[in-house]
PDB file of C-alpha atoms and ligand atoms in Angstrom:
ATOM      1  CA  UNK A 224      93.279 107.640  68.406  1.00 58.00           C
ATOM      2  CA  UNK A 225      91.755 107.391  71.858  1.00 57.00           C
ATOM      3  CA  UNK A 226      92.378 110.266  73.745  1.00 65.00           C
ATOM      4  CA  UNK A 227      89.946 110.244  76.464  1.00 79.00           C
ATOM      5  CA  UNK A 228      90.996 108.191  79.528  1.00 91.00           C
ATOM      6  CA  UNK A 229      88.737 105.510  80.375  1.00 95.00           C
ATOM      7  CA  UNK A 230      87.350 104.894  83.475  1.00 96.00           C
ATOM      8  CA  UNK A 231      88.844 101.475  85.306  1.00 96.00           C
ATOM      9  CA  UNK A 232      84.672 100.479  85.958  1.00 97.00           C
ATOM     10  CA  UNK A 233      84.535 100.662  82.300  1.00 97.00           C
ATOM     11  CA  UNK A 234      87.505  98.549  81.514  1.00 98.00           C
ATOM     12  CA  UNK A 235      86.221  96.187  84.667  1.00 97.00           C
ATOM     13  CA  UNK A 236      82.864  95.977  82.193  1.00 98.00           C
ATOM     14  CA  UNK A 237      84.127  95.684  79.442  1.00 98.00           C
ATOM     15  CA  UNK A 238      87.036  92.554  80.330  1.00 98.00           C
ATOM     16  CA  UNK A 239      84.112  90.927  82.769  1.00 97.00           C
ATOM     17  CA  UNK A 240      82.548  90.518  79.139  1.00 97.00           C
ATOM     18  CA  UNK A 241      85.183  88.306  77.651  1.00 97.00           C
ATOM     19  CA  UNK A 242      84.467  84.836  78.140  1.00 95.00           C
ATOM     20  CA  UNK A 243      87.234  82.739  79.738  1.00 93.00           C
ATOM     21  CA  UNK A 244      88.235  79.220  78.636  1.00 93.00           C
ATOM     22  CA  UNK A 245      85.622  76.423  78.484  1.00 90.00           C
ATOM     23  CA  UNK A 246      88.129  73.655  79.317  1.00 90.00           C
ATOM     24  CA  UNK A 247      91.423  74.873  80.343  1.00 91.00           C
ATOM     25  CA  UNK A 248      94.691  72.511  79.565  1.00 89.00           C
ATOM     26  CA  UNK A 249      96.734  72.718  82.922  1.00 87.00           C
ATOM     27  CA  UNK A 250      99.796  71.334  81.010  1.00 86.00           C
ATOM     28  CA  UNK A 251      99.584  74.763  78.472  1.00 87.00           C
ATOM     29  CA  UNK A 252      98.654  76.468  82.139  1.00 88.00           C
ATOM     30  CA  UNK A 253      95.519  77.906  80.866  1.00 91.00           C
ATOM     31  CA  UNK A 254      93.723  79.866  83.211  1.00 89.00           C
ATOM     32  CA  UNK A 255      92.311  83.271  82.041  1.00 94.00           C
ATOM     33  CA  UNK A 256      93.203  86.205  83.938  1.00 96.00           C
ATOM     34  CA  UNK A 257      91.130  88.005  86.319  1.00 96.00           C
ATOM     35  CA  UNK A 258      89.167  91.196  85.597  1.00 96.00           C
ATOM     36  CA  UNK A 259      90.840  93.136  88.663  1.00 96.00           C
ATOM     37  CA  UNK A 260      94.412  92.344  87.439  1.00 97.00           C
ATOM     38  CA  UNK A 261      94.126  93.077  83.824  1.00 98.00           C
ATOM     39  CA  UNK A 262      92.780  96.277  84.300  1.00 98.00           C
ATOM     40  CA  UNK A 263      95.594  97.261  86.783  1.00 98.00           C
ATOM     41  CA  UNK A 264      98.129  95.389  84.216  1.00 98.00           C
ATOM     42  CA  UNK A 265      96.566  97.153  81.172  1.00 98.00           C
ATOM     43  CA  UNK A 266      96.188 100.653  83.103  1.00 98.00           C
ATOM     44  CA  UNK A 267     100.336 100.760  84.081  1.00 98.00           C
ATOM     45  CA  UNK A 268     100.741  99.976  80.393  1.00 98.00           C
ATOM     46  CA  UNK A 269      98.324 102.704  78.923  1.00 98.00           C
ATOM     47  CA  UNK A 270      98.439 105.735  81.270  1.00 97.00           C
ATOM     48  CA  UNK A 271     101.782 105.519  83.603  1.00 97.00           C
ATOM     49  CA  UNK A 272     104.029 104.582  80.980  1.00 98.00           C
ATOM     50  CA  UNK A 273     101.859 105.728  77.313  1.00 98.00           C
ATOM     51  CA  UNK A 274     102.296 101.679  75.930  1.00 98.00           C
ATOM     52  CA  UNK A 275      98.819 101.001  74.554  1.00 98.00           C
ATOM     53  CA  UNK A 276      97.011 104.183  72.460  1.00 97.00           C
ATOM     54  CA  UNK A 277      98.262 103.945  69.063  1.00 97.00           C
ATOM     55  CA  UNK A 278     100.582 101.700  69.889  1.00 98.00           C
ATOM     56  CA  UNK A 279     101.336  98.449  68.321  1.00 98.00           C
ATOM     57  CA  UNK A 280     100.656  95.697  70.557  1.00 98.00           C
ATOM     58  CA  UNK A 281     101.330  92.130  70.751  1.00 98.00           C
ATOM     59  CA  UNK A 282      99.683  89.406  73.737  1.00 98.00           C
ATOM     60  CA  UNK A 283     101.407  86.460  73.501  1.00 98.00           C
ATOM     61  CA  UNK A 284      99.695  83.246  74.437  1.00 98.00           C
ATOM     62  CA  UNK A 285      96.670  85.569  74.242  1.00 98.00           C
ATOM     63  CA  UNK A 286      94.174  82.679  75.560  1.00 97.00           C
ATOM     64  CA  UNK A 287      90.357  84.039  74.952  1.00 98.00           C
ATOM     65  CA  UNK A 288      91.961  87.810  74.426  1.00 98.00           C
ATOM     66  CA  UNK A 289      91.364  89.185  77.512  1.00 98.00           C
ATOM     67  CA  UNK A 290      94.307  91.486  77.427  1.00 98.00           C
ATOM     68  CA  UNK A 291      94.120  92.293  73.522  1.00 98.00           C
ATOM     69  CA  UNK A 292      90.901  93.062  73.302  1.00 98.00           C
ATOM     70  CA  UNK A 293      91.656  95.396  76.789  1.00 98.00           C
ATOM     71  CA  UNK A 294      94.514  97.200  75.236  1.00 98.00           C
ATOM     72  CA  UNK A 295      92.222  97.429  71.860  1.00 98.00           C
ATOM     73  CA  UNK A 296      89.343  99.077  73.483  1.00 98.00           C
ATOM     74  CA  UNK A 297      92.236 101.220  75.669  1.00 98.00           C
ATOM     75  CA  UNK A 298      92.909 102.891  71.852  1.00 97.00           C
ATOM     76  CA  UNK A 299      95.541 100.746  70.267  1.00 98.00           C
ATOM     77  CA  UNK A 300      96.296 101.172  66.986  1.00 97.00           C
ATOM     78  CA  UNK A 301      96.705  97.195  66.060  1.00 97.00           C
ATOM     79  CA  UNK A 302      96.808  94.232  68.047  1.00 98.00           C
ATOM     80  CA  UNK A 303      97.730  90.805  67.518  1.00 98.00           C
ATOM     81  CA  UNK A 304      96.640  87.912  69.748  1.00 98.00           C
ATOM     82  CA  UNK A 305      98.872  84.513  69.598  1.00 98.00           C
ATOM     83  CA  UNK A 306      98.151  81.163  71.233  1.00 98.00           C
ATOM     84  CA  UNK A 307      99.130  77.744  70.730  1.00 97.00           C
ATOM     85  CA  UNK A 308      95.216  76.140  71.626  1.00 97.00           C
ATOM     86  CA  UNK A 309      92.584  76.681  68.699  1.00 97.00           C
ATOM     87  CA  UNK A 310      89.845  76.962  71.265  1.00 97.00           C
ATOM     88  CA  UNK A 311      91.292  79.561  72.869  1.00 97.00           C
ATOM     89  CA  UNK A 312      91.668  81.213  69.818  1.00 98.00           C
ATOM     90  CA  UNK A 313      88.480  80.646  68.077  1.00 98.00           C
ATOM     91  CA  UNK A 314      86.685  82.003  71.525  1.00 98.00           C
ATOM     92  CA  UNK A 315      89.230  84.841  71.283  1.00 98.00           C
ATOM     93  CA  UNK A 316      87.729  85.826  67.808  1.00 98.00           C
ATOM     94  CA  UNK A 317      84.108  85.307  69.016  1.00 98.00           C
ATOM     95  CA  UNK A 318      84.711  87.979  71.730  1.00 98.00           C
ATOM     96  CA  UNK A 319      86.614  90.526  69.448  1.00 98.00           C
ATOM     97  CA  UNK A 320      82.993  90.778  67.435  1.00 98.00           C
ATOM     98  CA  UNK A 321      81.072  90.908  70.511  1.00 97.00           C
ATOM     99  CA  UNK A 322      82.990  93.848  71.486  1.00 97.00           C
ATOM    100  CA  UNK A 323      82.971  94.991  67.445  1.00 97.00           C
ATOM    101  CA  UNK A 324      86.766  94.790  68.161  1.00 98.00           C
ATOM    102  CA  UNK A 325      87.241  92.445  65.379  1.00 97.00           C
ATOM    103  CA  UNK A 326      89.154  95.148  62.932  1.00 97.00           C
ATOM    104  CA  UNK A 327      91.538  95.836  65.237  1.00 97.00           C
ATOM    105  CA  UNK A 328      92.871  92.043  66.371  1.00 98.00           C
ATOM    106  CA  UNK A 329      94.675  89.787  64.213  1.00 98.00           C
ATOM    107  CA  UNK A 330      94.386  86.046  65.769  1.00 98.00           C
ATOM    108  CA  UNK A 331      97.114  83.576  64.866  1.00 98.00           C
ATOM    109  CA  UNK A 332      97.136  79.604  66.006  1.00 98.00           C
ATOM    110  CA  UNK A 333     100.819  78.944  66.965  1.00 98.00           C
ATOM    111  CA  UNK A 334     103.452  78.711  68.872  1.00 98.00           C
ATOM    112  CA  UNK A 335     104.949  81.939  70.042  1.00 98.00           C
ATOM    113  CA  UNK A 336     108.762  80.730  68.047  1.00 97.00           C
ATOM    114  CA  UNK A 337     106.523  81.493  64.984  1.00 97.00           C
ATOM    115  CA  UNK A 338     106.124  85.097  65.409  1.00 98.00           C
ATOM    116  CA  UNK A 339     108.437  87.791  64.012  1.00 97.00           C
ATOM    117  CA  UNK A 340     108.051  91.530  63.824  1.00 97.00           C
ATOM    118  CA  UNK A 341     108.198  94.779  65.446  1.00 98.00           C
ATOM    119  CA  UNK A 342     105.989  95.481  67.912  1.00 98.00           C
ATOM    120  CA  UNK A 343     106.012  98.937  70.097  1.00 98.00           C
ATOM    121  CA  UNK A 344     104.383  96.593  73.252  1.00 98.00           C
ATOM    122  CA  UNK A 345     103.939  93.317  74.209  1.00 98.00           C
ATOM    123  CA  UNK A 346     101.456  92.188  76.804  1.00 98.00           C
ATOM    124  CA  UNK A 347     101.500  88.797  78.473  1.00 98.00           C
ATOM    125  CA  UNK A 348     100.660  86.033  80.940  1.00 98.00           C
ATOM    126  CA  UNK A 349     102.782  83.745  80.066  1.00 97.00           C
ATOM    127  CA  UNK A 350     102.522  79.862  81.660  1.00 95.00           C
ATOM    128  CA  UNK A 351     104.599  80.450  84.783  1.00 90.00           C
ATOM    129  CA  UNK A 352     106.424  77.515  84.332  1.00 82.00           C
ATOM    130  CA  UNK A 353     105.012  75.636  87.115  1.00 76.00           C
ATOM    131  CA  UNK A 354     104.022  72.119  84.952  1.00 75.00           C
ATOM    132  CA  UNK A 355     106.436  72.849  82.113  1.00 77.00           C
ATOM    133  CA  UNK A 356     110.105  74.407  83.735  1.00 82.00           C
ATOM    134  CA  UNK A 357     111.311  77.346  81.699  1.00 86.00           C
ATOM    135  CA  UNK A 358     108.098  77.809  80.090  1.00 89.00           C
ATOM    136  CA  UNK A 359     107.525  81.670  81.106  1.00 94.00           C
ATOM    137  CA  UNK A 360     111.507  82.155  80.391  1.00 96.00           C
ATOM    138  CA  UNK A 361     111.004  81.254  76.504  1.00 96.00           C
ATOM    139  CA  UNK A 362     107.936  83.748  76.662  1.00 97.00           C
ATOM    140  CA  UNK A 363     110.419  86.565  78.229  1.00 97.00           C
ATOM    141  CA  UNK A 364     112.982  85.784  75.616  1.00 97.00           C
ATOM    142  CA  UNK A 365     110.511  86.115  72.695  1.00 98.00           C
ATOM    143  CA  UNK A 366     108.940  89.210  74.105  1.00 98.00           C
ATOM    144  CA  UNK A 367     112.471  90.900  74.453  1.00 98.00           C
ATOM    145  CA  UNK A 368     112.664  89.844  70.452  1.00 98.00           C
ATOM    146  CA  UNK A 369     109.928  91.439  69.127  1.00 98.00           C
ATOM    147  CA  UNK A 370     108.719  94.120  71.381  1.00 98.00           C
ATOM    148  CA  UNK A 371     110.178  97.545  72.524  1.00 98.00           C
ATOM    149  CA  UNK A 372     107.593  97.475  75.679  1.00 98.00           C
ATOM    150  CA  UNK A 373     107.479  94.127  77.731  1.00 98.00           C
ATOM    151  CA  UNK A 374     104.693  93.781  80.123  1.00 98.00           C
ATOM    152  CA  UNK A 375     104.913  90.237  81.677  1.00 98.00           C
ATOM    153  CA  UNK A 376     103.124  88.874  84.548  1.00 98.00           C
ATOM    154  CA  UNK A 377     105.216  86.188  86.785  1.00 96.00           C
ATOM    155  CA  UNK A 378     104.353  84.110  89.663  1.00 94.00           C
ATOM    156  CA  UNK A 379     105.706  85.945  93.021  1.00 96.00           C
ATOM    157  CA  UNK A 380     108.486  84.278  94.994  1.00 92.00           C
ATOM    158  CA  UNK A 381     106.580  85.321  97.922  1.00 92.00           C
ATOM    159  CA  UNK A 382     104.083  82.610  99.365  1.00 87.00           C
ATOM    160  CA  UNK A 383     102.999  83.681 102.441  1.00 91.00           C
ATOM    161  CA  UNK A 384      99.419  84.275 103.697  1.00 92.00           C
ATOM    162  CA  UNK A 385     100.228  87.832 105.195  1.00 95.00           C
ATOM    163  CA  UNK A 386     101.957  89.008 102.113  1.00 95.00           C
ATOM    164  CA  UNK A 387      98.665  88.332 100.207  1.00 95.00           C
ATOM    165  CA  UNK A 388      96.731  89.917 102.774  1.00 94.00           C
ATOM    166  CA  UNK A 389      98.572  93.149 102.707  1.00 95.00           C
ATOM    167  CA  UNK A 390      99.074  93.141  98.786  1.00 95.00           C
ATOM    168  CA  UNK A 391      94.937  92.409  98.842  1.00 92.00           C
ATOM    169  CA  UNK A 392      94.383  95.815 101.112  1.00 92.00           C
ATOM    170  CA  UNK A 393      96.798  97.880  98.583  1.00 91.00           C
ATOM    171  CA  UNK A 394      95.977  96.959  95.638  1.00 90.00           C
ATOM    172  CA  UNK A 395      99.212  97.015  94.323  1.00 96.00           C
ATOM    173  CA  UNK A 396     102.721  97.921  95.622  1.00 96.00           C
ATOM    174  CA  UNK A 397     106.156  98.484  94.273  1.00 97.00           C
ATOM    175  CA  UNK A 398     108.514  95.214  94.841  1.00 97.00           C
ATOM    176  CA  UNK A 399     111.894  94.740  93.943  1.00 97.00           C
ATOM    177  CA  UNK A 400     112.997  92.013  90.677  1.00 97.00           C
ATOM    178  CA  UNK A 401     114.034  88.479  91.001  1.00 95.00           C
ATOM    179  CA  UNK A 402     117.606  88.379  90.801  1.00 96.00           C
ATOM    180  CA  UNK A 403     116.977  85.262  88.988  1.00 95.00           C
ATOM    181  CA  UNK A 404     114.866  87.618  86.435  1.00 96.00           C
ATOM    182  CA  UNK A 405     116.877  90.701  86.579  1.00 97.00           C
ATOM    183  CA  UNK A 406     120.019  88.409  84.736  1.00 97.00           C
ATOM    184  CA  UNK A 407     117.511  86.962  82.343  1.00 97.00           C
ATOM    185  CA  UNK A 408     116.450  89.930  80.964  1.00 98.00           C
ATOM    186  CA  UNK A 409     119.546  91.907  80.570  1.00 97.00           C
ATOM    187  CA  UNK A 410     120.877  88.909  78.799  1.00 97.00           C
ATOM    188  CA  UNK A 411     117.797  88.935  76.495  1.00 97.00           C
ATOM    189  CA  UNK A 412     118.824  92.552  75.712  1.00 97.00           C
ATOM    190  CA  UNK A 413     116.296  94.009  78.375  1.00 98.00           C
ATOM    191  CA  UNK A 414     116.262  96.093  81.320  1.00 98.00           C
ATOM    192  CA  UNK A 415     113.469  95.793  84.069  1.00 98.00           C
ATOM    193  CA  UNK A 416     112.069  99.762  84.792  1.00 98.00           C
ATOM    194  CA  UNK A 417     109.678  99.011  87.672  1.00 98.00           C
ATOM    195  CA  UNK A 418     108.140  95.556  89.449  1.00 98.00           C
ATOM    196  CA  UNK A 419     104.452  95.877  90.676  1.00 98.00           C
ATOM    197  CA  UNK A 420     103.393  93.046  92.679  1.00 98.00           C
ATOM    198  CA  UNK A 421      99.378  92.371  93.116  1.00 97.00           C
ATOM    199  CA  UNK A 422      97.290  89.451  93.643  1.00 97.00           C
ATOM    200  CA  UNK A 423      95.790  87.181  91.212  1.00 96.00           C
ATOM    201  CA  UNK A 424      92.760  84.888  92.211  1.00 93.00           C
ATOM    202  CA  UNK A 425      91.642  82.359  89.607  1.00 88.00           C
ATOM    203  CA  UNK A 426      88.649  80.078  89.982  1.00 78.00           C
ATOM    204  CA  UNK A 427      89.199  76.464  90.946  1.00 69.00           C
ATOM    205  CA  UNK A 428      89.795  75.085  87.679  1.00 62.00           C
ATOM    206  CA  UNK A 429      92.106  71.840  87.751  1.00 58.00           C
ATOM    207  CA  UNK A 430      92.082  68.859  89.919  1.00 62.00           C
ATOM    208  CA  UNK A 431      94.842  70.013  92.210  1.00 61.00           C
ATOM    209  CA  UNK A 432      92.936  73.306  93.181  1.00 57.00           C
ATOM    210  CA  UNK A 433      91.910  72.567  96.840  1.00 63.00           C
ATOM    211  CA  UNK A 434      89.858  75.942  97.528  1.00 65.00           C
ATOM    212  CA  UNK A 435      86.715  77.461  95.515  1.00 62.00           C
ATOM    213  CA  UNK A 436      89.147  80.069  94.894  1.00 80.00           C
ATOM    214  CA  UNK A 437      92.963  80.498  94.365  1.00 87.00           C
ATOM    215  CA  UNK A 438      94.399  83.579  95.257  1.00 92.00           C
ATOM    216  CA  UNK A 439      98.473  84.011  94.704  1.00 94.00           C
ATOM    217  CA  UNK A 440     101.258  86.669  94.459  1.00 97.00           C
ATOM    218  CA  UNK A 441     102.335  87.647  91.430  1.00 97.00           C
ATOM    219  CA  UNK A 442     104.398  90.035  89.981  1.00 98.00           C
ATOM    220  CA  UNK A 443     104.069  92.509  87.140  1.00 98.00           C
ATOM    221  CA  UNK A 444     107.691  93.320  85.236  1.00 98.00           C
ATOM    222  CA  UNK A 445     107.646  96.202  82.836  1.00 98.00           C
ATOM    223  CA  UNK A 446     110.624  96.273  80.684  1.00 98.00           C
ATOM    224  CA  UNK A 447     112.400  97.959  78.727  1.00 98.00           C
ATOM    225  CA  UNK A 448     114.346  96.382  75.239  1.00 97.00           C
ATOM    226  CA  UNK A 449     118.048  98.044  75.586  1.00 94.00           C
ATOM    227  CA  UNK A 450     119.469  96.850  72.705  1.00 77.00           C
ATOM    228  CA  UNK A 451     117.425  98.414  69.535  1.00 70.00           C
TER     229      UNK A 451
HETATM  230  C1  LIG B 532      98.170  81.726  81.693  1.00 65.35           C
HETATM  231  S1  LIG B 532      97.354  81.508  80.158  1.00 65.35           S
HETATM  232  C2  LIG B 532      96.972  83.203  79.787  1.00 65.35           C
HETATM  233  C3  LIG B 532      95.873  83.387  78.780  1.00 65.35           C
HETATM  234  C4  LIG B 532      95.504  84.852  78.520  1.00 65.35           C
HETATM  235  N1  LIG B 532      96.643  85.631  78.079  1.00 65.35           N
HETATM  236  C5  LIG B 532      94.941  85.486  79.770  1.00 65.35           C
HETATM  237  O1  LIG B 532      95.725  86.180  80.446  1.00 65.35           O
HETATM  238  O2  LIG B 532      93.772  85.285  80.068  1.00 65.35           O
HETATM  239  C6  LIG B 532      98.758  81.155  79.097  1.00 65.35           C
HETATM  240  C7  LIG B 532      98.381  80.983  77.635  1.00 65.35           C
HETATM  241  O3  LIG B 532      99.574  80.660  76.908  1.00 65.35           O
HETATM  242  C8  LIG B 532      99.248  79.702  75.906  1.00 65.35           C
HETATM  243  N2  LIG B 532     100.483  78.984  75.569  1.00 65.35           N
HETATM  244  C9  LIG B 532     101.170  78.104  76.339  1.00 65.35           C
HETATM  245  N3  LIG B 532     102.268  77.681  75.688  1.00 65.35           N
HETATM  246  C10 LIG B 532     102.283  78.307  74.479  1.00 65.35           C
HETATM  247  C11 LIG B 532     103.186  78.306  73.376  1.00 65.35           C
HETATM  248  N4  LIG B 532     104.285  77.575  73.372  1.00 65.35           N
HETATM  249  N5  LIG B 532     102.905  79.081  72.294  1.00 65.35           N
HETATM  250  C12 LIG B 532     101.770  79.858  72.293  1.00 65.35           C
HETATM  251  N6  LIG B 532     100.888  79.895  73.310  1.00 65.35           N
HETATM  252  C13 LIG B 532     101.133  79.150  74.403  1.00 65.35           C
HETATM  253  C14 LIG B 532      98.186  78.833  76.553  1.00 65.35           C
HETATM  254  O4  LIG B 532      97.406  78.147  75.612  1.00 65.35           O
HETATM  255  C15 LIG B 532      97.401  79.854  77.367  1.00 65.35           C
HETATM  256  O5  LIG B 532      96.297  80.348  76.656  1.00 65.35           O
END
């Protein structure tokens, strides 16, 4: 079991190595997630709440594995990577044996209503449901299924350029739930322990990107499943 912490250059290193998606699919909302917000994702998980070493984790919609093979080389004990797109997946099993990872990740081709289990954590990026409505809710819901430990990034409701700004200078900061959110996930048997909002940029990747570089809001919802 890993028991040293690792340094967040090292984790910046070792994600900047995982190759994104060749030819994202805005309908399945494909864009990889950057370096700077998995670590911080995949840091809260590991050291301020003890989710990821020897833990059993599970990324669904996994994409090229950016956050499996994170919490892998963080020290968990097994990880499993799901995604609907076999490109993502076969790229997502070329980068577990560049990082000689490739023991620890189990790769499936699906759609997350396939998977069943136990898992101590699950780790995701779900779509945010901006081309296909509801899409990040029927991540949530199969998150709160199988996993004790829900780590789910969302879209922030907050838009505006100064609210960037100042999430850009900290880092990250504590924000309160979408009410919206906070229903959803006691219904799905969950109950939300802390929000951390930070900001993701993604490359200009589809058509209806205007800038070189998109940076948004978004939130990070840790939760907890209630009903064992
Ligand atoms: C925003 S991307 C995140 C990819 C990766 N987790 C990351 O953070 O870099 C969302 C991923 O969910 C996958 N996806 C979308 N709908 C899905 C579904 N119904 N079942 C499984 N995977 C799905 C997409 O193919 C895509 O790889």
């Amino acid at each position: 079991m890993q028991k040293r912490v690792i340094r967040r250059l090292d984790l910046e290193l070792f994600l900047s190595q995982i190759e994104p998606h060749p030819s994202p699919s805005p309908g399945l909302e494909q864009y990889t997630i950057d370096v700077s917000t998995a670590t911080t994702m995949l840091y809260i998980a590991a050291y301020n709440y003890g989710d990821i070493i020897g833990k059993s984790v599970l990324d669904l919609g996994c994409g090229t594995g950016r956050l499996a093979l994170g919490a892998a080389f963080l020290g968990a004990k097994q990880v499993v990577g799901l995604d609907i797109d076999s490109i993502a997946i076969k790229l997502a099993f070329k980068n577990s044996v560049k990082a000689s990872l490739r023991e620890k990740l189990q790769l499936i081709t699906a759609d997350i209503d396939v998977i069943h289990g136990n898992f101590d954590t699950v780790l995701q990026n779900p779509p945010f449901g901006v081309q296909k409505r509801k899409a990040d809710c029927r991540f949530l819901e199969k998150a709160l299924e199988v996993g004790k430990h829900v780590y789910s990034l969302h879209k922030s409701l907050q838009k505006n350029r100064s609210y960037v700004k100042t999430l850009k200078a900290n880092k990250v900061l504590i924000t309160s739930p979408s009410p919206f959110f906070e229903s959803f996930v006691r219904r799905c048997g969950g109950e939300i322990k802390a929000v951390y909002a930070m900001v993701m940029e993604i490359p200009h990747m589809f058509s209806f990107h205007k800038k070189v570089r998109h940076e948004f809001a978004v939130d990070l919802y840790v939760i907890e499943k209630t009903n064992l």
